[in-house]
């Protein structure tokens, strides 16, 4: 760290305090009874401000930059605008000792010897609070919630915004150690808060958001700095172990400097952090850098000292001739201003030098002056080592890390040999003060460079060897070697370059040049040496012959590629230069210094930041390719190139017939197609093929260079391969040039492939024409039919010979599909396929043509009538369907249709139709009974169906009587039908016939006709059945009223058997037969009166039947 004086001025009187405008452009100083306003850029005095009558002790600027305040021994406080105009003045009872603006609310705290006041622009009066002692200093927390007051009696009081004391800290020295300066550390979150705050309207919202993270109140507490409580968080003095870089830090830390010559740190709660740090002088001022990383302290030692935020002294900023009463840091910068007792104002710039070390992909650098961060440049992992002292030098080598502190050197080692391990532990400590320019660490030694001398020390601090050089040492680097025998590369100011082994007293002179050495590096094989001299020239030498191989201008650093012997890079003039072998330099923009080159990664140091830059090695690879140096180009590509570059390398090697390199390159880009080509060529070479023209032709064809491939095929005598290639590529015009002497097979093959291509590229008409000309009629018909081109299909079908059955059948198929049955029929007739023609007529339901064809060819009768009957049935024309089945000789299907018709009629309560269909079924069974084999079974079915026909015919009247409001039958007829049905239903009741309806009808008609006994019997029977709700009342009423009638039947209604003259009961248990002679009654189909026909003989004589 160096302090460079930027400007200096001298006022007539002591400078007690100063303040920067938040943007850093102006500096306000308290000098005598005036305020002096300076321009910070050049130290120009802009304007003196007069307003106080006595010495001005303090000054403070508001965070928003709109106003500042000054306090004086005249007991007054003046508020000034940023335009240097006084706008407000108020007073205290004693001289003003300090002022401070709240960073959030802009409330002003002004402190005097006996009290302190709080004023804000929004209020008219100043609220004042008494103090037990003289207040010497004050400071607001970052969130503006609490105000710390430092007092002359050694007490620190922490107040809230209303002035109420929340925490009281009693220092051990008491009044013998007055608190002279305090300051809260800046917090990173409050720094971002101020950066993001854009306007006053957002103030309340943003402030509230930040306040949520901070306790709004503190419990009142009194803390004493004595005791173990403050020691618990004090780290051990020799704690050199690595710490976590992300460890939690306190947001509000109060730094306290007292005239007991102590520097202390406290939490907001009043708890001390660590131990008191001795200063050995009386501090008069204390302030933090903007980000809180450093502390400035000035006082009776007549200088300003720089400390870490933990209180570790780092060095002196500037020595003065009198006490330093005030010192501050310019906002967001490294500039420091100092005000002294004698009126001197000094403005310094602090320059922090880079302390770092690099070995391959590990970079160690100093952070916050006391920490060391080790960064893995590949994985981007970082680890922080907190040394708690000023880090002076850093060296890193393999698994070793050396850190020089003011009084010792620490040597660390990695926990494991893992290349990605980032955990370091202390291996050795050399407790001794060393002065050196450069520090180098090896496996078992450290090397100290002191001007012209090199010293080799063991890790225990014992000096083992020493080398004295002829000139100043400008550069030193470890170039590797066995542990304990590493080699060092040393460059001197006189241009001499030496190689030193740590176990050898004698230095080896590699070469000597005329200019001073600035940077050195040796190639991986130790055959070449790159030197950057003081003239910014990069020179490359052959170590063995001392010959200068080449040189390049504009270089400030150089590095060889650790993985490639012939590649190096150097930086300078804002450019990165990459050089391969003796090829021209490839340039690209790059800021900083090149410090390492590993594969495709270049490690670059820019200002204080080290980064790994991924640099494609494309340019040097193409340089090798231009000279057909494929193996060397492959080595360069392995360092890191794009996939496109790999593909280009593979193609170039393939065209150069360097199959091994091409194979490796295609493997990298995973191009299986070219790998298969290379494998096939290698197999052919193993079988004895040696024609390179043929191999190259295959390569060209794979690359799309078809004409060049065809020429090579022709030159090598393989014209057929050119023909196949052009044919596969659908380049038929070129393919014709390679046809043989008019071979028709080859011509047909070519036309067919051309048609295939036309079909694939969606030119179907052209494909059809080509297929026809090539004789591929099936493919032509398929395309035509799929596209629905009927006219073209007709033309093809009519031109085809009737012997070409397959194409014609396909034509007929597409005619049917495209709804053109006439042309399909024409095609079937052409080839004589009558069966297909019949199927066509049936499928298109052209029944007349089908019947006509069936008349001519009876063998197709079944093929016509069966589908016709099915079609009729599907269209609800069942009777016609039944006839069609009968005509087709399908008796079973005919019966099944009638059975289905009957069943449907019953389900739909169409009992008259059901009777008719059962009669037709009986007649159908009678026809079938003519077959002797089925006679008995069919006659049984005939009788059964006849019986069902009679039942349903009679029940039709009952159903209409019960369902419809009016009846078309006489009571006597309904009476007779009911009796007929009840006598017939002695066993099973057929589907659809209801006993309830039948008995209900019988009861009603019996009552009406005077058959009261029968009616009563019917009503009694109904009581045992499930009666529908609509009949319930009628039946109940009838059951009651019938009991008022005589219990006998009218004699007129009693049936008489005319065969034996026996009166039969109205309800006959035997059924419809005479109880005496068992002669069946014959019923009229209209009135169902059996009395008119005494026997079946009479009925037959009259030509009547049982219906």
XYZ file of N, CA, C and O in Angstrom, residues 226-291:
264
model
N -15.249 -5.108 30.867
C -14.391 -6.015 31.616
C -15.061 -7.376 31.716
O -16.274 -7.490 31.792
N -14.266 -8.417 31.752
C -14.803 -9.756 31.935
C -14.641 -10.606 30.694
O -14.200 -10.143 29.647
N -15.029 -11.870 30.826
C -14.806 -12.844 29.758
C -15.795 -12.698 28.613
O -15.603 -13.264 27.562
N -16.841 -11.951 28.827
C -17.881 -11.847 27.796
C -17.322 -11.270 26.508
O -17.666 -11.689 25.423
N -16.438 -10.339 26.644
C -15.858 -9.728 25.448
C -14.790 -10.595 24.835
O -14.413 -10.387 23.700
N -14.291 -11.576 25.576
C -13.190 -12.378 25.066
C -13.669 -13.601 24.299
O -12.884 -14.247 23.629
N -14.966 -13.917 24.399
C -15.440 -15.146 23.784
C -15.296 -15.116 22.272
O -15.016 -16.120 21.654
N -15.474 -13.950 21.665
C -15.418 -13.868 20.219
C -14.060 -13.399 19.716
O -13.893 -13.155 18.535
N -13.102 -13.269 20.577
C -11.777 -12.856 20.152
C -11.044 -14.042 19.541
O -10.818 -15.064 20.205
N -10.687 -13.993 18.277
C -9.977 -15.126 17.681
C -8.568 -15.235 18.233
O -7.970 -14.257 18.646
N -8.065 -16.452 18.225
C -6.701 -16.665 18.709
C -5.711 -15.935 17.825
O -5.888 -15.815 16.615
N -4.647 -15.493 18.432
C -3.680 -14.674 17.717
C -3.007 -15.447 16.594
O -2.681 -14.899 15.565
N -2.832 -16.759 16.782
C -2.124 -17.575 15.805
C -3.070 -18.457 14.995
O -2.672 -19.488 14.504
N -4.350 -18.054 14.947
C -5.324 -18.871 14.223
C -5.146 -18.664 12.729
O -5.658 -17.714 12.153
N -4.366 -19.557 12.107
C -4.061 -19.413 10.686
C -4.833 -20.418 9.829
O -4.536 -20.582 8.660
N -5.781 -21.104 10.432
C -6.527 -22.117 9.678
C -7.463 -21.459 8.679
O -7.908 -20.333 8.881
N -7.750 -22.143 7.585
C -8.670 -21.561 6.597
C -10.052 -21.359 7.185
O -10.536 -22.164 7.962
N -10.668 -20.242 6.812
C -12.032 -19.935 7.257
C -12.960 -19.929 6.061
O -12.537 -19.718 4.930
N -14.198 -20.106 6.332
C -15.211 -20.061 5.283
C -15.381 -18.630 4.801
O -15.611 -17.718 5.571
N -15.281 -18.445 3.500
C -15.354 -17.093 2.935
C -16.744 -16.490 3.078
O -16.929 -15.287 3.000
N -17.749 -17.335 3.336
C -19.116 -16.834 3.422
C -19.615 -16.750 4.871
O -20.811 -16.773 5.132
N -18.679 -16.720 5.834
C -19.098 -16.679 7.237
C -19.896 -15.417 7.511
O -19.629 -14.344 6.971
N -20.879 -15.521 8.379
C -21.791 -14.402 8.671
C -21.062 -13.313 9.449
O -20.333 -13.557 10.394
N -21.228 -12.071 9.049
C -20.628 -10.942 9.735
C -21.732 -10.063 10.308
O -22.854 -10.038 9.822
N -21.380 -9.318 11.355
C -22.364 -8.443 11.981
C -22.651 -7.265 11.062
O -21.753 -6.696 10.439
N -23.898 -6.871 10.999
C -24.280 -5.757 10.144
C -23.978 -4.415 10.806
O -23.618 -3.461 10.126
N -24.135 -4.328 12.108
C -23.923 -3.073 12.825
C -22.809 -3.266 13.847
O -23.005 -3.886 14.898
N -21.628 -2.747 13.514
C -20.464 -2.833 14.408
C -19.998 -1.408 14.693
O -19.785 -0.608 13.770
N -19.855 -1.102 15.951
C -19.446 0.231 16.370
C -17.959 0.214 16.711
O -17.515 -0.539 17.587
N -17.176 1.015 15.959
C -15.753 1.174 16.269
C -15.599 2.349 17.236
O -16.162 3.438 17.010
N -14.825 2.126 18.292
C -14.668 3.123 19.360
C -13.186 3.378 19.587
O -12.407 2.433 19.781
N -12.783 4.651 19.551
C -11.398 5.042 19.860
C -11.428 5.991 21.064
O -12.149 6.994 21.052
N -10.673 5.657 22.114
C -10.671 6.508 23.315
C -9.256 6.968 23.642
O -8.276 6.502 23.066
N -9.193 7.912 24.594
C -7.874 8.452 24.959
C -7.191 7.595 26.023
O -6.200 8.007 26.633
N -7.734 6.397 26.191
C -6.966 5.373 26.903
C -6.075 4.632 25.922
O -5.510 3.594 26.248
N -6.026 5.207 24.692
C -5.204 4.686 23.594
C -5.628 3.256 23.223
O -4.809 2.376 23.026
N -6.936 3.076 23.108
C -7.491 1.774 22.759
C -8.459 1.916 21.578
O -9.132 2.929 21.422
N -8.494 0.852 20.762
C -9.471 0.722 19.673
C -10.326 -0.505 19.988
O -9.794 -1.599 20.176
N -11.651 -0.320 20.028
C -12.550 -1.409 20.412
C -13.714 -1.485 19.427
O -14.006 -0.520 18.706
N -14.392 -2.647 19.452
C -15.530 -2.877 18.563
C -16.689 -3.460 19.368
O -16.475 -4.322 20.230
N -17.916 -2.964 19.075
C -19.094 -3.404 19.814
C -20.224 -3.735 18.851
O -20.347 -3.134 17.762
N -21.068 -4.669 19.285
C -22.312 -4.946 18.564
C -23.364 -3.927 18.977
O -23.210 -3.207 19.959
N -24.447 -3.917 18.231
C -25.537 -2.991 18.533
C -26.125 -3.265 19.926
O -26.595 -2.359 20.607
N -26.059 -4.511 20.346
C -26.579 -4.869 21.662
C -25.694 -4.395 22.801
O -26.074 -4.476 23.962
N -24.465 -3.897 22.487
C -23.538 -3.448 23.517
C -22.484 -4.474 23.867
O -21.583 -4.210 24.667
N -22.542 -5.638 23.246
C -21.569 -6.686 23.534
C -20.290 -6.423 22.758
O -20.324 -6.133 21.558
N -19.151 -6.522 23.435
C -17.874 -6.225 22.790
C -17.464 -7.372 21.882
O -17.671 -8.543 22.185
N -16.844 -7.015 20.759
C -16.338 -7.992 19.796
C -14.817 -8.031 19.950
O -14.123 -7.050 19.670
N -14.282 -9.150 20.359
C -12.835 -9.271 20.513
C -12.319 -8.447 21.686
O -13.063 -7.961 22.541
N -11.020 -8.292 21.711
C -10.369 -7.545 22.794
C -10.042 -6.132 22.341
O -10.044 -5.821 21.153
N -9.736 -5.283 23.327
C -9.262 -3.939 23.009
C -7.912 -4.039 22.306
O -7.068 -4.873 22.645
N -7.712 -3.164 21.321
C -6.427 -3.130 20.614
C -5.678 -1.856 21.006
O -6.217 -0.753 20.897
N -4.457 -2.027 21.430
C -3.649 -0.894 21.887
C -3.167 -0.077 20.692
O -2.752 -0.631 19.661
N -3.213 1.277 20.837
C -2.841 2.165 19.739
C -1.507 2.869 19.964
O -0.837 3.282 19.008
N -1.156 3.115 21.242
C 0.083 3.837 21.594
C 0.039 5.306 21.174
O 1.084 5.931 20.956
N -1.138 5.833 20.987
C -1.292 7.273 20.761
C -2.732 7.638 21.089
O -3.595 6.759 21.187
N -2.959 8.951 21.272
C -4.319 9.424 21.570
C -5.066 9.642 20.264
O -4.688 10.523 19.465
N -6.103 8.852 19.982
C -6.831 9.009 18.710
C -7.770 10.218 18.753
O -8.450 10.449 19.745
N -7.763 10.990 17.688
C -8.645 12.150 17.586
C -9.749 11.956 16.546
O -10.763 12.660 16.581
N -9.543 11.050 15.628
C -10.552 10.847 14.576
C -10.518 9.391 14.132
O -9.471 8.752 14.118
N -11.711 8.920 13.745
C -11.871 7.537 13.274
C -12.930 7.544 12.180
O -13.992 8.144 12.350
N -12.648 6.892 11.065
C -13.662 6.817 9.994
C -13.432 5.561 9.172
O -12.308 5.054 9.074
N -14.539 5.068 8.594
C -14.509 3.872 7.752
C -14.403 4.262 6.281
O -14.815 5.351 5.868
N -13.851 3.346 5.476
C -13.980 3.463 4.027
C -15.445 3.233 3.658
O -16.239 2.691 4.450
N -15.811 3.607 2.434
C -17.215 3.568 2.021
C -17.834 2.184 2.180
O -18.960 2.037 2.639
N -17.076 1.144 1.819
C -17.599 -0.220 1.897
C -17.261 -0.893 3.226
O -17.574 -2.065 3.417
